[in-house]
Amino acid sequence: MTAKTRIVLSSDHAAIGLRQTIAAHLATLGFEPVDIGPTTSESTPYPQHGEAAARRVASGDCALGIILCGTGQGIMMAANKVKGIRCGVCSDTFSARMIREHNDANMLSLGARILGDALALEIVTAFVTARFEGGRHATRVEMISALES
Ligand code: RB5
């Protein structure tokens, strides 16, 4: 039996329900969701949750990460401060596929106050099933990584 690909999930208070819906969806697709919360709707600052998920990915504990806040923007900004993270906000399936195929994104950020559940799940599916194409795109991703040092 091969190990399932682990995907970490986190959010702020604006996205608890959608995050849990996405976790269940990932399980049906054959992935192992690693939902690190939070679980209550009490107001909580998105930077700490973006960082916590990003560290799981940067350390190699999880292959990919999916994070959410109201717009997806603030938590994405926090995650991208962690070395090794490439996270994009997506509101469409084309972008979700392309940030994997061309940018080798290892995290996806979603806006729970922007997306309906059905579209969010399609975006997640597009992201987790796409593969980095490498080739000329690898050189460009290396250039992004070089900005970290
Ligand atoms: C919280 O109210 C809201 O600011 C947050 O969820 C997010 O949209 C920030 O980017």
mmCIF file with all atom_site columns, C-alpha atoms and ligand atoms in Angstrom:
data_model
loop_
_atom_site.group_PDB
_atom_site.id
_atom_site.type_symbol
_atom_site.label_atom_id
_atom_site.label_alt_id
_atom_site.label_comp_id
_atom_site.label_asym_id
_atom_site.label_entity_id
_atom_site.label_seq_id
_atom_site.pdbx_PDB_ins_code
_atom_site.Cartn_x
_atom_site.Cartn_y
_atom_site.Cartn_z
_atom_site.occupancy
_atom_site.B_iso_or_equiv
_atom_site.pdbx_formal_charge
_atom_site.auth_seq_id
_atom_site.auth_comp_id
_atom_site.auth_asym_id
_atom_site.auth_atom_id
_atom_site.pdbx_PDB_model_num
ATOM   1   C CA . MET A 1 1   ? 0.000   0.000  0.000   1.00 0.00 ? 1   MET A CA 1
ATOM   2   C CA . THR A 1 2   ? 1.453   3.415  -0.935  1.00 0.00 ? 2   THR A CA 1
ATOM   3   C CA . ALA A 1 3   ? 1.237   6.322  1.476   1.00 0.00 ? 3   ALA A CA 1
ATOM   4   C CA . LYS A 1 4   ? -1.425  8.878  0.654   1.00 0.00 ? 4   LYS A CA 1
ATOM   5   C CA . THR A 1 5   ? -0.278  12.371 -0.270  1.00 0.00 ? 5   THR A CA 1
ATOM   6   C CA . ARG A 1 6   ? -0.690  14.574 2.787   1.00 0.00 ? 6   ARG A CA 1
ATOM   7   C CA . ILE A 1 7   ? -2.289  17.978 2.272   1.00 0.00 ? 7   ILE A CA 1
ATOM   8   C CA . VAL A 1 8   ? -2.357  20.437 5.166   1.00 0.00 ? 8   VAL A CA 1
ATOM   9   C CA . LEU A 1 9   ? -5.367  22.733 5.602   1.00 0.00 ? 9   LEU A CA 1
ATOM   10  C CA . SER A 1 10  ? -5.742  25.820 7.737   1.00 0.00 ? 10  SER A CA 1
ATOM   11  C CA . SER A 1 11  ? -7.798  29.011 7.809   1.00 0.00 ? 11  SER A CA 1
ATOM   12  C CA . ASP A 1 12  ? -8.913  31.889 9.941   1.00 0.00 ? 12  ASP A CA 1
ATOM   13  C CA . HIS A 1 13  ? -12.415 32.220 11.406  1.00 0.00 ? 13  HIS A CA 1
ATOM   14  C CA . ALA A 1 14  ? -13.906 33.321 8.062   1.00 0.00 ? 14  ALA A CA 1
ATOM   15  C CA . ALA A 1 15  ? -13.491 29.908 6.455   1.00 0.00 ? 15  ALA A CA 1
ATOM   16  C CA . ILE A 1 16  ? -14.022 27.147 9.018   1.00 0.00 ? 16  ILE A CA 1
ATOM   17  C CA . GLY A 1 17  ? -16.952 25.492 7.229   1.00 0.00 ? 17  GLY A CA 1
ATOM   18  C CA . LEU A 1 18  ? -15.484 25.632 3.735   1.00 0.00 ? 18  LEU A CA 1
ATOM   19  C CA . ARG A 1 19  ? -12.149 24.337 5.033   1.00 0.00 ? 19  ARG A CA 1
ATOM   20  C CA . GLN A 1 20  ? -13.850 21.294 6.544   1.00 0.00 ? 20  GLN A CA 1
ATOM   21  C CA . THR A 1 21  ? -15.814 20.709 3.336   1.00 0.00 ? 21  THR A CA 1
ATOM   22  C CA . ILE A 1 22  ? -12.546 20.796 1.378   1.00 0.00 ? 22  ILE A CA 1
ATOM   23  C CA . ALA A 1 23  ? -10.896 18.360 3.788   1.00 0.00 ? 23  ALA A CA 1
ATOM   24  C CA . ALA A 1 24  ? -13.709 15.857 3.231   1.00 0.00 ? 24  ALA A CA 1
ATOM   25  C CA . HIS A 1 25  ? -13.439 16.388 -0.538  1.00 0.00 ? 25  HIS A CA 1
ATOM   26  C CA . LEU A 1 26  ? -9.696  15.699 -0.488  1.00 0.00 ? 26  LEU A CA 1
ATOM   27  C CA . ALA A 1 27  ? -10.319 12.418 1.312   1.00 0.00 ? 27  ALA A CA 1
ATOM   28  C CA . THR A 1 28  ? -12.779 11.325 -1.378  1.00 0.00 ? 28  THR A CA 1
ATOM   29  C CA . LEU A 1 29  ? -10.090 12.094 -3.985  1.00 0.00 ? 29  LEU A CA 1
ATOM   30  C CA . GLY A 1 30  ? -7.685  9.734  -2.194  1.00 0.00 ? 30  GLY A CA 1
ATOM   31  C CA . PHE A 1 31  ? -5.529  12.294 -0.391  1.00 0.00 ? 31  PHE A CA 1
ATOM   32  C CA . GLU A 1 32  ? -4.822  12.498 3.330   1.00 0.00 ? 32  GLU A CA 1
ATOM   33  C CA . PRO A 1 33  ? -6.132  15.837 4.627   1.00 0.00 ? 33  PRO A CA 1
ATOM   34  C CA . VAL A 1 34  ? -4.206  17.193 7.614   1.00 0.00 ? 34  VAL A CA 1
ATOM   35  C CA . ASP A 1 35  ? -6.575  19.794 9.043   1.00 0.00 ? 35  ASP A CA 1
ATOM   36  C CA . ILE A 1 36  ? -4.740  21.886 11.643  1.00 0.00 ? 36  ILE A CA 1
ATOM   37  C CA . GLY A 1 37  ? -7.719  24.089 12.459  1.00 0.00 ? 37  GLY A CA 1
ATOM   38  C CA . PRO A 1 38  ? -8.876  26.264 14.030  1.00 0.00 ? 38  PRO A CA 1
ATOM   39  C CA . THR A 1 39  ? -12.236 24.676 14.824  1.00 0.00 ? 39  THR A CA 1
ATOM   40  C CA . THR A 1 40  ? -14.160 27.496 16.497  1.00 0.00 ? 40  THR A CA 1
ATOM   41  C CA . SER A 1 41  ? -15.531 30.578 14.765  1.00 0.00 ? 41  SER A CA 1
ATOM   42  C CA . GLU A 1 42  ? -13.869 32.896 17.302  1.00 0.00 ? 42  GLU A CA 1
ATOM   43  C CA . SER A 1 43  ? -11.954 35.685 15.558  1.00 0.00 ? 43  SER A CA 1
ATOM   44  C CA . THR A 1 44  ? -8.350  34.646 15.002  1.00 0.00 ? 44  THR A CA 1
ATOM   45  C CA . PRO A 1 45  ? -5.552  36.333 13.015  1.00 0.00 ? 45  PRO A CA 1
ATOM   46  C CA . TYR A 1 46  ? -4.856  34.777 9.613   1.00 0.00 ? 46  TYR A CA 1
ATOM   47  C CA . PRO A 1 47  ? -1.040  35.239 9.674   1.00 0.00 ? 47  PRO A CA 1
ATOM   48  C CA . GLN A 1 48  ? -0.521  32.612 12.353  1.00 0.00 ? 48  GLN A CA 1
ATOM   49  C CA . HIS A 1 49  ? -2.621  30.063 10.489  1.00 0.00 ? 49  HIS A CA 1
ATOM   50  C CA . GLY A 1 50  ? -0.929  30.783 7.173   1.00 0.00 ? 50  GLY A CA 1
ATOM   51  C CA . GLU A 1 51  ? 2.447   30.373 8.802   1.00 0.00 ? 51  GLU A CA 1
ATOM   52  C CA . ALA A 1 52  ? 1.501   27.142 10.592  1.00 0.00 ? 52  ALA A CA 1
ATOM   53  C CA . ALA A 1 53  ? 0.327   25.502 7.357   1.00 0.00 ? 53  ALA A CA 1
ATOM   54  C CA . ALA A 1 54  ? 3.301   26.829 5.406   1.00 0.00 ? 54  ALA A CA 1
ATOM   55  C CA . ARG A 1 55  ? 5.747   25.342 7.901   1.00 0.00 ? 55  ARG A CA 1
ATOM   56  C CA . ARG A 1 56  ? 4.149   21.907 7.459   1.00 0.00 ? 56  ARG A CA 1
ATOM   57  C CA . VAL A 1 57  ? 4.806   22.172 3.726   1.00 0.00 ? 57  VAL A CA 1
ATOM   58  C CA . ALA A 1 58  ? 8.269   23.737 3.992   1.00 0.00 ? 58  ALA A CA 1
ATOM   59  C CA . SER A 1 59  ? 9.378   20.999 6.397   1.00 0.00 ? 59  SER A CA 1
ATOM   60  C CA . GLY A 1 60  ? 8.196   18.248 4.051   1.00 0.00 ? 60  GLY A CA 1
ATOM   61  C CA . ASP A 1 61  ? 5.597   16.937 6.511   1.00 0.00 ? 61  ASP A CA 1
ATOM   62  C CA . CYS A 1 62  ? 2.913   17.699 3.909   1.00 0.00 ? 62  CYS A CA 1
ATOM   63  C CA . ALA A 1 63  ? 3.361   17.787 0.138   1.00 0.00 ? 63  ALA A CA 1
ATOM   64  C CA . LEU A 1 64  ? 0.816   20.541 -0.448  1.00 0.00 ? 64  LEU A CA 1
ATOM   65  C CA . GLY A 1 65  ? -1.196  23.064 1.536   1.00 0.00 ? 65  GLY A CA 1
ATOM   66  C CA . ILE A 1 66  ? -4.597  24.688 1.164   1.00 0.00 ? 66  ILE A CA 1
ATOM   67  C CA . ILE A 1 67  ? -5.316  27.791 3.216   1.00 0.00 ? 67  ILE A CA 1
ATOM   68  C CA . LEU A 1 68  ? -8.315  30.075 3.424   1.00 0.00 ? 68  LEU A CA 1
ATOM   69  C CA . CYS A 1 69  ? -9.415  33.392 4.859   1.00 0.00 ? 69  CYS A CA 1
ATOM   70  C CA . GLY A 1 70  ? -12.154 35.821 3.837   1.00 0.00 ? 70  GLY A CA 1
ATOM   71  C CA . THR A 1 71  ? -10.461 36.871 0.631   1.00 0.00 ? 71  THR A CA 1
ATOM   72  C CA . GLY A 1 72  ? -7.589  34.381 0.541   1.00 0.00 ? 72  GLY A CA 1
ATOM   73  C CA . GLN A 1 73  ? -5.208  37.310 0.234   1.00 0.00 ? 73  GLN A CA 1
ATOM   74  C CA . GLY A 1 74  ? -3.953  37.947 3.744   1.00 0.00 ? 74  GLY A CA 1
ATOM   75  C CA . ILE A 1 75  ? -3.257  34.321 4.586   1.00 0.00 ? 75  ILE A CA 1
ATOM   76  C CA . MET A 1 76  ? -1.493  33.894 1.217   1.00 0.00 ? 76  MET A CA 1
ATOM   77  C CA . MET A 1 77  ? 0.790   36.829 2.007   1.00 0.00 ? 77  MET A CA 1
ATOM   78  C CA . ALA A 1 78  ? 1.731   35.274 5.350   1.00 0.00 ? 78  ALA A CA 1
ATOM   79  C CA . ALA A 1 79  ? 2.386   31.826 3.854   1.00 0.00 ? 79  ALA A CA 1
ATOM   80  C CA . ASN A 1 80  ? 4.618   33.264 1.153   1.00 0.00 ? 80  ASN A CA 1
ATOM   81  C CA . LYS A 1 81  ? 6.933   34.705 3.828   1.00 0.00 ? 81  LYS A CA 1
ATOM   82  C CA . VAL A 1 82  ? 8.006   31.159 4.749   1.00 0.00 ? 82  VAL A CA 1
ATOM   83  C CA . LYS A 1 83  ? 11.049  30.052 2.781   1.00 0.00 ? 83  LYS A CA 1
ATOM   84  C CA . GLY A 1 84  ? 10.248  27.490 0.114   1.00 0.00 ? 84  GLY A CA 1
ATOM   85  C CA . ILE A 1 85  ? 6.574   28.373 -0.162  1.00 0.00 ? 85  ILE A CA 1
ATOM   86  C CA . ARG A 1 86  ? 4.924   29.316 -3.433  1.00 0.00 ? 86  ARG A CA 1
ATOM   87  C CA . CYS A 1 87  ? 1.276   30.094 -2.757  1.00 0.00 ? 87  CYS A CA 1
ATOM   88  C CA . GLY A 1 88  ? -1.292  31.651 -5.075  1.00 0.00 ? 88  GLY A CA 1
ATOM   89  C CA . VAL A 1 89  ? -4.857  32.850 -4.534  1.00 0.00 ? 89  VAL A CA 1
ATOM   90  C CA . CYS A 1 90  ? -7.225  31.353 -7.088  1.00 0.00 ? 90  CYS A CA 1
ATOM   91  C CA . SER A 1 91  ? -10.846 32.048 -7.909  1.00 0.00 ? 91  SER A CA 1
ATOM   92  C CA . ASP A 1 92  ? -10.923 29.971 -11.108 1.00 0.00 ? 92  ASP A CA 1
ATOM   93  C CA . THR A 1 93  ? -9.894  26.460 -12.131 1.00 0.00 ? 93  THR A CA 1
ATOM   94  C CA . PHE A 1 94  ? -7.541  27.550 -14.930 1.00 0.00 ? 94  PHE A CA 1
ATOM   95  C CA . SER A 1 95  ? -5.342  29.527 -12.537 1.00 0.00 ? 95  SER A CA 1
ATOM   96  C CA . ALA A 1 96  ? -5.398  26.678 -10.022 1.00 0.00 ? 96  ALA A CA 1
ATOM   97  C CA . ARG A 1 97  ? -4.055  24.275 -12.652 1.00 0.00 ? 97  ARG A CA 1
ATOM   98  C CA . MET A 1 98  ? -1.514  26.731 -14.008 1.00 0.00 ? 98  MET A CA 1
ATOM   99  C CA . ILE A 1 99  ? 0.065   27.644 -10.677 1.00 0.00 ? 99  ILE A CA 1
ATOM   100 C CA . ARG A 1 100 ? 0.979   23.966 -10.363 1.00 0.00 ? 100 ARG A CA 1
ATOM   101 C CA . GLU A 1 101 ? 1.962   23.315 -14.000 1.00 0.00 ? 101 GLU A CA 1
ATOM   102 C CA . HIS A 1 102 ? 4.029   26.479 -14.519 1.00 0.00 ? 102 HIS A CA 1
ATOM   103 C CA . ASN A 1 103 ? 4.829   27.919 -11.077 1.00 0.00 ? 103 ASN A CA 1
ATOM   104 C CA . ASP A 1 104 ? 5.198   24.692 -9.093  1.00 0.00 ? 104 ASP A CA 1
ATOM   105 C CA . ALA A 1 105 ? 2.986   26.195 -6.396  1.00 0.00 ? 105 ALA A CA 1
ATOM   106 C CA . ASN A 1 106 ? 2.950   24.098 -3.248  1.00 0.00 ? 106 ASN A CA 1
ATOM   107 C CA . MET A 1 107 ? 0.094   25.979 -1.608  1.00 0.00 ? 107 MET A CA 1
ATOM   108 C CA . LEU A 1 108 ? -3.309  27.226 -2.743  1.00 0.00 ? 108 LEU A CA 1
ATOM   109 C CA . SER A 1 109 ? -5.199  30.026 -1.049  1.00 0.00 ? 109 SER A CA 1
ATOM   110 C CA . LEU A 1 110 ? -8.963  30.535 -1.329  1.00 0.00 ? 110 LEU A CA 1
ATOM   111 C CA . GLY A 1 111 ? -11.359 33.305 -0.332  1.00 0.00 ? 111 GLY A CA 1
ATOM   112 C CA . ALA A 1 112 ? -14.286 31.858 1.570   1.00 0.00 ? 112 ALA A CA 1
ATOM   113 C CA . ARG A 1 113 ? -16.239 35.118 1.253   1.00 0.00 ? 113 ARG A CA 1
ATOM   114 C CA . ILE A 1 114 ? -15.767 35.080 -2.518  1.00 0.00 ? 114 ILE A CA 1
ATOM   115 C CA . LEU A 1 115 ? -16.288 31.498 -3.620  1.00 0.00 ? 115 LEU A CA 1
ATOM   116 C CA . GLY A 1 116 ? -19.310 29.229 -3.462  1.00 0.00 ? 116 GLY A CA 1
ATOM   117 C CA . ASP A 1 117 ? -18.589 25.732 -2.168  1.00 0.00 ? 117 ASP A CA 1
ATOM   118 C CA . ALA A 1 118 ? -19.028 24.002 -5.534  1.00 0.00 ? 118 ALA A CA 1
ATOM   119 C CA . LEU A 1 119 ? -16.554 26.271 -7.329  1.00 0.00 ? 119 LEU A CA 1
ATOM   120 C CA . ALA A 1 120 ? -14.101 26.036 -4.427  1.00 0.00 ? 120 ALA A CA 1
ATOM   121 C CA . LEU A 1 121 ? -14.110 22.242 -4.689  1.00 0.00 ? 121 LEU A CA 1
ATOM   122 C CA . GLU A 1 122 ? -13.506 22.385 -8.449  1.00 0.00 ? 122 GLU A CA 1
ATOM   123 C CA . ILE A 1 123 ? -10.588 24.747 -7.874  1.00 0.00 ? 123 ILE A CA 1
ATOM   124 C CA . VAL A 1 124 ? -9.156  22.391 -5.268  1.00 0.00 ? 124 VAL A CA 1
ATOM   125 C CA . THR A 1 125 ? -9.498  19.422 -7.618  1.00 0.00 ? 125 THR A CA 1
ATOM   126 C CA . ALA A 1 126 ? -7.731  21.322 -10.406 1.00 0.00 ? 126 ALA A CA 1
ATOM   127 C CA . PHE A 1 127 ? -4.878  22.247 -8.057  1.00 0.00 ? 127 PHE A CA 1
ATOM   128 C CA . VAL A 1 128 ? -4.242  18.851 -6.486  1.00 0.00 ? 128 VAL A CA 1
ATOM   129 C CA . THR A 1 129 ? -4.475  16.871 -9.726  1.00 0.00 ? 129 THR A CA 1
ATOM   130 C CA . ALA A 1 130 ? -2.162  19.085 -11.818 1.00 0.00 ? 130 ALA A CA 1
ATOM   131 C CA . ARG A 1 131 ? 1.572   18.378 -12.132 1.00 0.00 ? 131 ARG A CA 1
ATOM   132 C CA . PHE A 1 132 ? 4.545   20.700 -12.534 1.00 0.00 ? 132 PHE A CA 1
ATOM   133 C CA . GLU A 1 133 ? 5.736   20.630 -16.151 1.00 0.00 ? 133 GLU A CA 1
ATOM   134 C CA . GLY A 1 134 ? 9.395   21.449 -15.401 1.00 0.00 ? 134 GLY A CA 1
ATOM   135 C CA . GLY A 1 135 ? 11.507  22.379 -18.430 1.00 0.00 ? 135 GLY A CA 1
ATOM   136 C CA . ARG A 1 136 ? 11.650  26.129 -19.035 1.00 0.00 ? 136 ARG A CA 1
ATOM   137 C CA . HIS A 1 137 ? 9.348   26.659 -16.074 1.00 0.00 ? 137 HIS A CA 1
ATOM   138 C CA . ALA A 1 138 ? 11.904  25.101 -13.709 1.00 0.00 ? 138 ALA A CA 1
ATOM   139 C CA . THR A 1 139 ? 14.401  27.844 -14.525 1.00 0.00 ? 139 THR A CA 1
ATOM   140 C CA . ARG A 1 140 ? 11.826  30.488 -13.690 1.00 0.00 ? 140 ARG A CA 1
ATOM   141 C CA . VAL A 1 141 ? 10.844  28.831 -10.436 1.00 0.00 ? 141 VAL A CA 1
ATOM   142 C CA . GLU A 1 142 ? 14.552  28.641 -9.520  1.00 0.00 ? 142 GLU A CA 1
ATOM   143 C CA . MET A 1 143 ? 14.681  32.405 -10.092 1.00 0.00 ? 143 MET A CA 1
ATOM   144 C CA . ILE A 1 144 ? 11.852  32.848 -7.596  1.00 0.00 ? 144 ILE A CA 1
ATOM   145 C CA . SER A 1 145 ? 13.687  30.686 -5.062  1.00 0.00 ? 145 SER A CA 1
ATOM   146 C CA . ALA A 1 146 ? 16.874  32.703 -5.585  1.00 0.00 ? 146 ALA A CA 1
ATOM   147 C CA . LEU A 1 147 ? 15.034  35.783 -4.322  1.00 0.00 ? 147 LEU A CA 1
ATOM   148 C CA . GLU A 1 148 ? 14.846  34.117 -0.912  1.00 0.00 ? 148 GLU A CA 1
ATOM   149 C CA . SER A 1 149 ? 18.583  34.165 -0.337  1.00 0.00 ? 149 SER A CA 1
HETATM 150 C C1 . RB5 B 2 .   ? -10.974 38.731 8.530   1.00 0.00 ? 1   RB5 B C1 1
HETATM 151 O O1 . RB5 B 2 .   ? -12.064 39.513 8.807   1.00 0.00 ? 1   RB5 B O1 1
HETATM 152 C C2 . RB5 B 2 .   ? -10.433 39.012 7.147   1.00 0.00 ? 1   RB5 B C2 1
HETATM 153 O O2 . RB5 B 2 .   ? -9.705  40.196 7.158   1.00 0.00 ? 1   RB5 B O2 1
HETATM 154 C C3 . RB5 B 2 .   ? -9.595  37.859 6.681   1.00 0.00 ? 1   RB5 B C3 1
HETATM 155 O O3 . RB5 B 2 .   ? -10.355 36.704 6.673   1.00 0.00 ? 1   RB5 B O3 1
HETATM 156 C C4 . RB5 B 2 .   ? -8.999  37.976 5.283   1.00 0.00 ? 1   RB5 B C4 1
HETATM 157 O O4 . RB5 B 2 .   ? -9.956  38.298 4.338   1.00 0.00 ? 1   RB5 B O4 1
HETATM 158 C C5 . RB5 B 2 .   ? -7.776  38.792 5.169   1.00 0.00 ? 1   RB5 B C5 1
HETATM 159 O O5 . RB5 B 2 .   ? -7.115  38.845 4.121   1.00 0.00 ? 1   RB5 B O5 1
#
